[in-house]
């Protein structure tokens, strides 16, 4: 099965095989070296000189660590213009007062509404950089800038941008950021990382979950160790994934993500299909996942079903109320132009057969 | 390196290779089938007909899920006769009032002291079944029985007993129990599971961590799904590890763990060394890890150092204040009599060379 969903991504063979290595003890120099390498490489991906803590858990564990550990705030503003923004708010509710600034899923963030919420007394702002559920790249730099006007802590979910698109945490003034292993980094799911600058610790809440308490991670990282037994095999995989990134070069990698997503969008346009996101002057189309409106004349089940059963390609549908209304194609991780062409060619066959579009793939310039 | 530490354990080749499989989408029938198989098999290992939830995270994540989700209690009694009992108390402190009943590490639990704490008004009891840090098997059945006298919820950390020693959660009256993947089950670290009976939900605390909220796991399990992206590769490994358990047969597996640990203890006795735990009438030596007092004439660094550097065998030292005072040999997972003989033979060579013991391994009956 060719995975073209927005994570978990198809694994590079080297990454698959890395997991087949014999187990090692985690309280050893061997493991510390892996942890150090991964931590230092992730700092480059986040664009930070500050701390990065790797947690054995899904991206959601990272979201909760980021919010819970730094929730000593009177109120936090959470931006919801998609499923993962919605999740940030739901997590934050467990720790402090929350003001959710909502936009219809697929719509862009209006900066003045965010500013209004901050001005009303929020001490922190949490948002999703790349909203996977709708295919929008939210304006991280601008959001951080507004938050700074109100001296608010900035927490950014970079789960599906870090490692695949440009992220410059320190430069943008983002205090806390999160990434997941199974997205742009190209590793299997099960690890996440939280980048934390010095300022964030002023907001440290000692009532955060024990397992996600980043203070314990910080202390153990002095010896390049984790506080609890790490998912060692996944670290083997992460190390290999980061080596592949190092070999490719981060700039080349970002360019590849941008070119491949641009290719998908070009095909959508040429085929007369419609992209789902409604952009404003600050937001952009995501470079790691493209959300496309389901055309008339075919159902989600037919499109994704035939693609999966006949062609062995997995793409995503819409989530929650978007189910059936959109389909999503990931261009994340170690995905190649061949993977993208393969996917579009098969989708095109399905749609052409039903008379929904005309064939255009052959003529698109890449 | 031969891992003879009490987890992560040395992996069976089949389990290593399972992780090298290509990634699959987690919102698929393929993944649901794996989750269903793992869940149903784990129920047998826990000895329960109730729910089992698998979390992507370390054993500590499971401990926290078990305590946090069911912490709607006025007070919880936590038993500390080792490092992991101590951890239960530290986790519980974040959620409710705690009474820690402490015994010196290495000493056995005195049931009357536990009963006293319960009688003083605890609504829950948490304890570690197999205390890895000291090599004691605590009396789960008796502890559950006492708790029931006071109608208290019973939470048992079975991280290093489930799958390697006899556990009968439903029969004993344990309401919530925990296991880790990298111990007796023989899989890599990074997954844990929490077994929960119906009664536990009366104590559900909706302010538990979002990521560890077992109510969300319960809801998604209706469709054989997890609420957040699972560590798919580790599920491949867990599935294979559980197949190996099915092939071996749980009874045979428990017998093997008991025989191999008995072999280690027999060697300790014959060699004139001393086991660390002080048993009373209710407690037993652990069948999954043996803790031995460091003999005079050698340091921890010398013993474990030479064993690692010269012979390529990793065993564990003592934790916290027991560092340097004991060493620990795991007999967990898919460990064989050859692994045990290898380990003891090399330790014997190190100790005989220094005139600390006489060679005895050749003559021990197995």
XYZ file of C-alpha atoms in Angstrom:
732
model
C 0.000 0.000 0.000
C 1.353 3.425 -0.964
C 0.596 5.802 1.906
C -0.270 9.292 0.663
C -2.130 10.294 3.813
C -0.893 13.191 5.971
C 0.855 10.785 8.334
C 1.823 8.206 9.182
C 3.909 8.482 6.048
C 5.354 5.768 3.876
C 8.710 4.781 5.387
C 12.011 4.887 3.580
C 13.475 1.370 3.541
C 16.438 2.539 5.628
C 14.055 3.713 8.326
C 12.096 0.452 8.286
C 15.265 -1.583 8.626
C 16.636 0.613 11.419
C 13.816 -0.662 13.633
C 14.883 -4.268 13.088
C 18.117 -3.659 14.994
C 18.618 -5.611 18.220
C 17.316 -3.897 21.342
C 19.792 -1.928 23.455
C 19.611 -0.875 27.089
C 18.346 2.688 27.407
C 20.550 3.608 30.359
C 23.657 3.300 28.205
C 26.070 5.505 26.304
C 24.763 3.964 23.073
C 21.282 5.294 23.712
C 22.568 8.667 24.930
C 24.409 9.163 21.659
C 21.217 8.527 19.699
C 19.250 10.898 21.916
C 21.875 13.604 21.582
C 21.996 13.299 17.801
C 18.201 13.393 17.482
C 17.855 16.331 19.865
C 20.504 18.428 18.119
C 19.078 17.691 14.669
C 15.537 18.519 15.787
C 16.742 21.908 17.039
C 17.734 22.731 13.459
C 14.308 21.659 12.178
C 12.538 23.812 14.788
C 14.899 26.718 14.148
C 15.844 27.015 17.796
C 18.940 27.097 19.951
C 16.857 26.228 23.016
C 15.809 22.890 24.510
C 14.103 20.084 22.627
C 12.540 17.210 24.547
C 11.576 13.973 22.823
C 8.595 12.139 24.327
C 7.558 8.546 23.633
C 3.962 9.168 22.600
C 1.784 10.511 19.768
C 1.768 14.107 18.625
C -1.188 14.668 20.944
C 1.069 13.826 23.897
C 3.366 16.585 22.684
C 0.460 19.026 22.355
C -0.592 18.255 25.918
C 2.960 18.519 27.289
C 3.365 21.908 25.594
C 0.116 23.277 26.985
C -0.056 21.577 30.386
C 3.543 22.295 31.413
C 3.200 25.982 30.604
C -0.355 26.615 31.747
C 0.313 28.911 34.694
C -1.645 31.598 32.890
C -4.923 33.315 33.739
C -6.286 32.574 30.304
C -5.092 31.112 27.030
C -6.365 31.975 23.571
C -6.623 28.932 21.318
C -7.256 29.338 17.614
C -9.554 26.789 16.010
C -9.747 26.730 12.224
C -9.526 22.951 11.945
C -9.557 19.713 13.893
C -6.162 20.165 15.478
C -6.819 23.736 16.546
C -10.007 22.414 18.123
C -7.939 19.808 19.951
C -5.591 22.465 21.374
C -8.600 24.122 22.997
C -9.899 20.838 24.402
C -6.531 20.076 25.956
C -6.120 23.573 27.371
C -9.551 23.410 29.048
C -8.181 20.798 31.428
C -5.563 23.203 32.763
C -6.731 26.808 32.645
C -9.365 29.204 31.358
C -9.585 29.142 27.586
C -10.887 31.542 24.991
C -11.349 29.715 21.714
C -11.264 31.956 18.645
C -13.198 29.953 16.072
C -13.164 30.125 12.296
C -15.100 27.833 10.035
C -12.905 24.854 9.115
C -11.217 25.650 5.837
C -11.329 29.399 6.433
C -8.285 31.486 7.235
C -7.437 33.034 10.579
C -8.454 36.680 10.895
C -5.672 38.335 12.848
C -7.832 41.077 14.353
C -10.089 38.531 16.039
C -7.065 36.882 17.598
C -5.778 40.248 18.760
C -9.151 41.037 20.304
C -9.018 37.875 22.394
C -5.460 38.589 23.518
C -6.344 42.159 24.396
C -9.180 40.907 26.589
C -6.645 39.343 28.909
C -5.019 36.150 27.631
C -1.506 35.425 28.808
C -0.851 32.760 26.183
C -1.700 31.973 22.573
C -1.829 28.486 21.079
C -2.286 27.756 17.400
C -1.616 25.152 14.756
C 0.964 26.106 12.140
C -0.042 23.652 9.437
C -3.697 22.628 9.867
C -3.684 19.094 8.473
C -7.459 18.724 8.538
C -8.041 21.565 6.072
C -4.752 22.018 4.207
C -4.009 25.531 5.428
C -0.677 26.959 6.490
C -1.541 29.448 9.217
C 0.497 32.660 9.588
C 2.826 31.696 12.438
C 5.105 34.702 12.212
C 2.231 37.197 12.267
C 0.445 35.402 15.099
C 3.590 35.339 17.232
C 4.105 39.039 16.539
C 0.622 39.939 17.769
C 1.024 37.761 20.859
C 4.258 39.548 21.723
C 2.431 42.883 21.740
C 0.502 41.511 24.722
C 3.523 39.728 26.181
C 1.693 36.425 25.766
C 3.406 33.039 25.679
C 3.322 31.569 22.165
C 2.682 27.843 21.729
C 2.783 26.508 18.186
C 1.719 23.069 16.998
C 4.212 22.394 14.225
C 3.388 18.698 14.051
C 2.945 18.703 10.271
C 5.238 21.574 9.310
C 8.519 21.026 11.165
C 10.925 19.151 8.891
C 8.880 19.800 5.765
C 8.292 23.531 5.680
C 10.143 26.590 6.881
C 9.979 26.953 10.678
C 12.046 29.529 12.560
C 10.861 29.342 16.117
C 13.450 31.658 17.680
C 13.267 34.215 14.873
C 9.456 34.279 14.939
C 9.257 34.553 18.729
C 7.536 31.213 19.278
C 8.208 30.037 22.849
C 7.021 26.429 22.669
C 6.624 24.262 19.557
C 5.701 20.657 18.859
C 6.515 18.120 16.153
C 5.413 14.520 15.523
C 7.706 11.801 14.187
C 5.401 10.382 11.508
C 4.846 13.482 9.411
C 7.430 15.581 7.565
C 10.327 13.969 9.429
C 9.418 10.670 7.789
C 9.771 8.380 10.821
C 7.111 5.997 12.174
C 4.491 7.295 14.635
C 5.050 7.067 18.383
C 7.483 9.869 19.142
C 6.949 13.597 19.432
C 9.182 16.463 20.448
C 8.568 19.737 22.243
C 10.918 22.688 21.786
C 10.944 25.086 24.738
C 12.727 28.402 25.172
C 13.815 29.878 28.510
C 10.876 32.260 28.814
C 8.331 29.421 28.788
C 9.522 28.216 32.190
C 8.061 31.370 33.779
C 4.696 29.773 33.007
C 5.596 26.313 34.335
C 2.686 24.530 36.013
C 3.891 21.865 38.447
C 0.451 20.249 38.304
C 1.051 19.075 34.751
C 0.825 15.318 34.069
C 3.692 13.343 35.584
C 4.461 11.506 32.341
C 4.530 14.727 30.336
C 6.333 16.879 32.902
C 9.028 18.531 30.804
C 10.956 19.579 33.907
C 11.804 15.906 34.457
C 12.850 15.634 30.806
C 15.035 18.717 31.161
C 16.786 17.310 34.216
C 17.494 13.934 32.611
C 18.645 15.519 29.362
C 21.680 16.858 31.238
C 22.939 13.239 31.025
C 21.350 12.672 27.585
C 18.728 10.443 29.131
C 14.931 10.335 29.300
C 13.045 10.163 32.614
C 11.071 7.035 31.619
C 11.944 4.117 29.336
C 11.973 5.502 25.805
C 10.595 3.684 22.748
C 14.132 2.637 21.739
C 13.247 1.087 18.343
C 11.466 4.283 17.341
C 14.579 6.240 18.280
C 16.579 3.994 15.921
C 14.078 4.993 13.239
C 14.089 8.686 14.139
C 17.876 8.749 14.044
C 17.865 7.228 10.560
C 15.113 9.605 9.411
C 17.126 12.584 10.635
C 20.261 11.263 8.910
C 18.275 11.174 5.677
C 17.227 14.783 6.295
C 20.844 15.740 6.964
C 21.918 14.072 3.715
C 19.167 15.744 1.708
C 19.711 19.102 3.370
C 16.870 20.909 5.124
C 16.569 23.597 2.442
C 16.338 21.013 -0.330
C 13.795 19.109 1.701
C 11.593 22.152 2.182
C 11.894 22.980 -1.516
C 10.845 19.407 -2.398
C 7.780 19.615 -0.142
C 6.828 22.929 -1.719
C 7.335 21.706 -5.270
C 5.420 18.477 -4.769
C 2.451 20.212 -3.145
C 2.530 22.879 -5.875
C 2.402 20.056 -8.419
C -0.689 18.608 -6.731
C -2.365 22.025 -6.671
C -1.475 22.599 -10.318
C -3.128 19.306 -11.209
C -6.231 20.239 -9.179
C -6.474 23.512 -11.041
C -5.869 22.036 -14.489
C -8.378 19.265 -13.825
C -10.982 21.845 -12.873
C -11.265 20.582 -9.305
C -11.357 22.936 -6.338
C -9.007 23.380 -3.430
C -10.782 23.396 -0.086
C -9.020 26.204 1.837
C -10.174 29.781 1.541
C -7.055 31.874 1.875
C -6.682 35.451 3.004
C -3.624 37.664 2.629
C -1.806 36.013 5.541
C -2.502 32.320 5.059
C -1.135 29.931 2.443
C -1.897 26.513 1.067
C -0.197 23.823 3.084
C 2.923 22.381 1.484
C 2.582 19.073 3.266
C -1.080 18.201 2.658
C -3.537 19.299 0.003
C -7.269 19.316 0.732
C -9.526 19.093 -2.315
C -13.308 19.425 -2.508
C -15.033 16.182 -3.443
C -16.376 16.745 -6.981
C -19.946 16.044 -7.985
C -20.563 12.582 -9.427
C -18.471 10.514 -7.040
C -18.632 9.711 -3.337
C -15.779 9.631 -0.868
C -16.271 5.886 -0.533
C -16.042 5.368 -4.288
C -12.986 7.563 -4.779
C -10.908 6.438 -1.832
C -12.275 2.906 -2.007
C -11.264 2.322 -5.627
C -7.934 4.049 -5.075
C -7.215 1.720 -2.196
C -8.672 -1.543 -3.459
C -7.700 -1.360 -7.117
C -4.534 0.730 -7.032
C -3.172 0.172 -3.528
C -2.971 3.857 -2.659
C -4.230 5.320 0.595
C -5.294 8.972 0.758
C -7.383 10.648 3.488
C -10.956 11.794 3.625
C -12.325 14.699 5.610
C -12.530 14.549 9.385
C -15.627 15.152 11.546
C -18.206 17.227 9.614
C -15.895 17.378 6.577
C -16.245 13.625 6.042
C -17.327 13.014 2.463
C -16.844 16.647 1.510
C -13.117 16.718 0.907
C -10.219 14.388 0.224
C -6.641 14.995 1.256
C -3.301 14.056 -0.285
C -0.171 14.168 1.835
C 3.145 15.313 0.389
C 5.138 14.712 3.531
C 8.370 13.081 4.529
C 10.400 11.171 1.980
C 7.675 11.286 -0.641
C 8.914 11.488 -4.260
C 7.639 12.982 -7.498
C 7.014 9.396 -8.596
C 4.702 8.838 -5.615
C 2.800 12.025 -6.423
C 2.462 11.258 -10.136
C 1.374 7.706 -9.331
C -1.306 8.973 -6.973
C -2.637 11.660 -9.295
C -2.567 9.297 -12.281
C -4.743 6.789 -10.466
C -7.130 9.443 -9.127
C -7.334 10.875 -12.630
C -8.240 7.462 -14.069
C -11.026 7.099 -11.517
C -12.436 10.566 -12.236
C -11.986 10.444 -16.015
C -13.751 7.081 -16.184
C -16.791 8.719 -14.604
C -16.617 11.740 -16.917
C -15.933 14.079 -13.997
C -12.672 15.501 -15.355
C -10.582 15.312 -18.505
C -7.057 13.866 -18.394
C -4.505 16.622 -17.713
C -1.666 14.974 -15.788
C 0.443 14.283 -18.871
C 0.794 17.959 -19.639
C 1.506 19.473 -16.247
C 4.928 21.030 -15.952
C 6.973 20.088 -12.923
C 24.973 -7.159 23.567
C 22.938 -9.737 25.513
C 20.316 -7.828 27.505
C 19.692 -9.436 30.897
C 18.272 -6.291 32.461
C 14.680 -6.181 33.722
C 13.519 -4.514 30.524
C 13.818 -3.557 27.817
C 14.399 -7.225 27.091
C 16.380 -8.835 24.331
C 14.064 -9.155 21.320
C 13.208 -12.395 19.571
C 14.308 -12.109 15.936
C 10.697 -12.447 14.785
C 9.755 -9.419 16.868
C 12.673 -7.365 15.538
C 11.748 -8.164 11.955
C 8.060 -7.421 12.512
C 8.994 -3.776 13.010
C 10.676 -3.631 9.608
C 7.309 -4.086 7.882
C 6.095 -1.216 5.689
C 3.971 1.376 7.472
C 0.192 1.073 7.257
C -2.488 3.669 7.796
C -3.890 3.472 11.321
C -7.476 4.308 10.348
C -7.764 1.043 8.430
C -9.158 -2.446 8.873
C -5.595 -3.771 8.830
C -4.729 -1.818 11.940
C -8.036 -2.615 13.636
C -7.337 -6.328 13.244
C -3.952 -5.934 14.941
C -5.475 -3.889 17.750
C -8.240 -6.420 18.283
C -5.819 -9.339 18.393
C -3.488 -7.561 20.831
C -6.340 -6.445 23.078
C -7.921 -9.896 23.267
C -4.586 -11.593 23.958
C -3.695 -9.076 26.656
C -6.984 -9.817 28.415
C -5.786 -13.400 28.857
C -2.461 -12.209 30.253
C -4.215 -9.902 32.746
C -6.725 -12.578 33.624
C -9.680 -10.346 32.864
C -12.841 -10.363 30.811
C -13.063 -6.577 31.050
C -11.584 -3.792 28.930
C -7.929 -3.463 28.005
C -6.656 -0.201 26.512
C -3.290 -0.008 24.776
C -1.516 3.343 25.015
C 1.445 4.504 22.946
C 3.805 5.440 25.770
C 6.084 3.992 28.456
C 4.858 1.959 31.408
C 4.822 5.199 33.397
C 2.157 6.544 31.029
C 0.094 3.482 31.908
C 0.646 4.035 35.626
C -0.533 7.613 35.277
C -3.552 6.687 33.142
C -4.571 4.072 35.737
C -4.299 6.474 38.641
C -5.379 9.754 37.049
C -8.461 8.398 35.276
C -9.771 6.791 38.458
C -8.752 9.383 41.025
C -12.195 10.620 42.061
C -11.423 9.420 45.586
C -10.981 11.304 48.842
C -7.688 9.593 49.476
C -5.573 6.853 47.946
C -3.181 4.557 49.794
C 0.006 3.904 47.812
C 2.417 1.228 48.946
C 6.103 2.026 48.549
C 8.569 -0.816 49.039
C 10.678 0.038 46.013
C 11.251 2.606 43.289
C 8.076 1.883 41.360
C 5.871 1.933 44.445
C 7.434 5.302 45.202
C 6.536 6.441 41.686
C 2.879 5.440 42.145
C 2.723 7.789 45.118
C 4.369 10.631 43.210
C 1.887 10.270 40.356
C -1.113 10.057 42.689
C -0.083 13.262 44.477
C -0.930 15.211 41.332
C -4.552 14.076 41.458
C -5.755 13.477 44.998
C -4.753 13.139 48.622
C -2.273 10.325 49.133
C -1.230 8.239 52.086
C 2.033 6.506 51.302
C 2.661 3.371 53.337
C 6.447 3.032 53.256
C 8.647 0.014 53.794
C 12.394 0.016 53.456
C 13.308 -0.941 49.873
C 13.933 -4.668 49.824
C 11.603 -5.328 52.768
C 8.224 -6.989 52.393
C 4.852 -5.330 52.710
C 3.266 -5.712 56.153
C -0.426 -6.188 55.497
C -1.591 -4.734 58.803
C 0.045 -1.396 58.036
C -1.754 -1.278 54.705
C -5.029 -2.136 56.407
C -4.470 0.635 58.953
C -4.113 3.188 56.173
C -7.233 1.928 54.409
C -9.202 1.965 57.659
C -8.240 5.603 58.172
C -10.278 6.541 55.131
C -8.714 5.686 51.786
C -11.062 4.942 48.920
C -8.378 3.379 46.725
C -5.244 1.271 47.034
C -2.363 1.282 44.556
C 0.554 -1.112 44.678
C 3.211 -2.719 42.523
C 2.809 -6.452 41.949
C 6.378 -7.246 40.953
C 8.762 -4.636 42.375
C 11.537 -4.599 39.772
C 13.859 -2.397 41.806
C 14.181 -4.909 44.653
C 13.190 -8.281 43.180
C 10.108 -8.834 45.342
C 6.771 -10.249 44.269
C 4.249 -8.434 46.425
C 1.111 -10.273 47.640
C -1.458 -8.992 45.133
C -4.252 -11.336 46.107
C -3.982 -10.553 49.819
C -3.725 -6.804 49.197
C -6.818 -6.821 46.993
C -8.678 -8.808 49.633
C -7.923 -6.267 52.338
C -8.884 -3.374 50.059
C -12.230 -5.013 49.364
C -12.989 -5.069 53.111
C -12.977 -1.273 52.879
C -14.645 -1.188 49.466
C -11.548 0.522 48.059
C -10.665 0.596 44.374
C -7.657 -1.626 43.664
C -5.001 -0.445 41.193
C -2.160 -2.844 40.486
C 1.036 -2.110 38.587
C 1.690 -5.417 36.836
C 4.258 -3.928 34.473
C 6.843 -6.641 35.175
C 4.550 -9.523 36.097
C 1.826 -9.678 33.456
C 2.862 -12.162 30.763
C 5.608 -13.704 32.868
C 3.985 -14.620 36.159
C 0.520 -15.648 37.261
C -1.909 -12.725 37.220
C -5.638 -13.172 37.752
C -7.049 -9.717 37.949
C -10.758 -10.609 37.991
C -10.304 -13.511 40.412
C -8.200 -11.428 42.799
C -10.556 -8.449 42.717
C -8.105 -6.042 41.094
C -10.048 -3.244 39.387
C -7.307 -1.615 37.320
C -4.001 -3.134 36.219
C -1.088 -2.047 34.061
C 1.478 -3.791 31.874
C 4.454 -2.555 29.826
C 5.418 -3.961 26.431
C 9.155 -4.354 27.025
C 9.089 -6.686 30.020
C 7.604 -10.183 30.270
C 5.666 -9.791 27.026
C 8.987 -9.533 25.210
C 8.156 -6.638 22.864
C 10.124 -3.386 22.489
C 9.425 -0.459 24.842
C 6.920 2.245 23.923
C 3.537 0.622 24.507
C 1.649 -0.053 27.709
C -1.800 -1.364 28.464
C -4.324 -0.661 31.191
C -6.988 -3.217 32.102
C -10.116 -1.691 33.622
C -13.190 -3.365 35.061
C -16.665 -1.807 35.184
C -16.448 -0.752 38.817
C -13.437 1.497 38.164
C -15.582 3.910 36.133
C -17.403 4.930 39.326
C -14.142 6.654 40.230
C -13.606 8.303 36.830
C -12.011 11.735 37.045
C -12.756 13.843 33.978
C -9.821 16.095 34.844
C -7.343 13.364 33.940
C -4.772 14.146 31.227
C -6.292 14.408 27.748
C -3.743 12.034 26.196
C -4.287 9.421 28.901
C -8.059 9.777 29.177
C -9.206 6.161 29.028
C -12.795 7.207 28.322
C -11.617 8.338 24.871
C -9.833 5.004 24.409
C -12.975 3.132 25.423
C -15.087 5.018 22.930
C -12.674 4.452 20.026
C -12.206 0.792 20.919
C -15.823 0.196 19.876
C -14.458 0.496 16.315
C -11.130 -1.160 17.209
C -9.388 2.161 16.927
C -7.245 4.386 19.166
C -8.106 8.036 19.836
C -4.679 9.315 18.729
C -2.197 8.004 16.167
C -0.776 4.781 17.608
C 2.871 3.712 17.373
C 2.040 1.346 14.493
C 5.467 -0.331 14.208
C 5.372 -1.167 17.895
C 1.951 -2.730 17.398
C 3.484 -4.947 14.686
C 6.023 -6.007 17.298
C 3.461 -6.466 20.068
C 1.319 -8.611 17.795
C 4.293 -10.844 17.002
C 5.297 -11.002 20.679
C 1.775 -12.080 21.621
C 1.756 -14.702 18.863
C 4.936 -16.126 20.365
C 3.196 -16.210 23.763
C 0.205 -17.945 22.194
C 2.483 -20.536 20.609
C 4.395 -21.136 23.819
C 1.245 -21.195 25.918
C 0.824 -18.867 28.883
C 1.177 -21.640 31.465
C 4.410 -22.853 29.902
C 5.673 -19.316 29.765
C 4.982 -18.690 33.427
C 6.644 -22.008 34.300
C 9.715 -21.018 32.268
C 9.973 -17.662 34.053
C 9.688 -19.432 37.413
C 12.236 -22.097 36.536
C 14.774 -19.660 35.155
C 14.555 -17.330 38.157
C 14.732 -20.352 40.488
C 17.886 -21.372 38.636
C 19.425 -17.936 39.227
C 18.504 -18.064 42.922
C 19.914 -21.572 43.247
C 23.200 -20.350 41.787
C 23.231 -17.384 44.199
C 22.732 -19.726 47.130
C 25.315 -22.297 45.994
C 27.848 -19.567 45.286
C 27.375 -18.220 48.799
C 26.015 -14.890 47.615
C 22.963 -13.260 49.172
C 19.581 -12.391 47.704
C 18.538 -8.819 48.455
C 14.820 -9.151 49.339
C 13.733 -9.890 52.873
C 10.604 -11.965 52.548
C 7.765 -12.406 54.986
C 5.051 -15.051 54.860
C 3.102 -13.243 52.125
C 5.791 -12.090 49.729
C 7.915 -14.090 47.317
C 11.032 -13.674 45.275
C 10.287 -12.172 41.897
C 10.252 -14.648 39.039
C 11.149 -12.027 36.485
C 14.091 -10.251 38.120
C 16.544 -11.355 40.791
C 18.244 -8.784 43.025
C 21.524 -9.884 44.589
C 23.628 -8.090 47.203
C 26.949 -6.886 45.834
C 29.585 -9.110 47.502
C 32.667 -7.742 49.283
C 35.772 -7.462 47.133
C 34.224 -6.056 43.964
C 32.471 -2.831 43.016
C 29.358 -2.417 40.913
C 31.457 -0.707 38.283
C 33.919 -3.601 38.135
C 31.278 -6.315 38.008
C 28.883 -4.774 35.528
C 31.702 -3.062 33.648
C 33.646 -6.254 32.970
C 30.457 -8.163 32.190
C 29.539 -5.549 29.603
C 32.932 -4.716 28.120
C 34.509 -8.171 28.067
C 31.507 -10.455 27.720
C 28.893 -8.268 26.059
C 26.223 -8.865 28.703
C 24.140 -6.109 30.259
C 22.678 -6.558 33.749
C 21.300 -3.843 36.030
C 22.657 -2.184 39.136
C 20.656 -0.800 42.023
C 18.531 2.311 41.610
C 18.649 5.474 43.745
C 20.194 4.696 47.169
C 20.647 1.028 46.198
C 23.215 1.991 43.544
C 26.379 -0.042 44.156
C 24.712 -2.192 46.792
C 22.884 -4.701 44.597
C 22.917 -6.043 41.070
C 19.898 -7.370 39.206
C 19.435 -10.061 36.578
C 16.278 -10.123 34.512
C 14.638 -13.396 33.515
C 11.891 -11.830 31.455
C 10.293 -12.277 28.100
C 11.728 -14.759 25.636
C 14.858 -15.373 27.707
C 16.245 -18.929 27.495
C 18.156 -21.239 29.814
C 21.145 -20.645 27.527
C 20.941 -16.890 28.163
C 20.803 -17.501 31.919
C 23.689 -19.983 31.944
C 25.740 -17.646 29.756
C 25.163 -14.765 32.133
C 25.877 -16.705 35.307
C 28.961 -18.337 33.761
C 30.464 -14.956 32.952
C 29.568 -13.463 36.341
C 31.063 -16.547 37.968
C 34.314 -16.104 36.024
C 34.556 -12.492 37.187
C 33.929 -13.381 40.839
C 36.051 -16.562 40.896
C 39.000 -14.686 39.381
C 38.894 -12.332 42.364
C 38.579 -15.168 44.867
C 35.117 -13.993 45.936
C 33.290 -17.253 45.184
C 34.136 -20.786 44.129
C 32.807 -22.121 40.803
C 29.444 -23.830 41.277
C 27.524 -23.343 38.039
C 28.573 -26.671 36.540
C 26.871 -28.609 39.276
C 23.545 -26.820 39.646
C 20.571 -28.935 38.727
C 18.046 -27.376 36.384
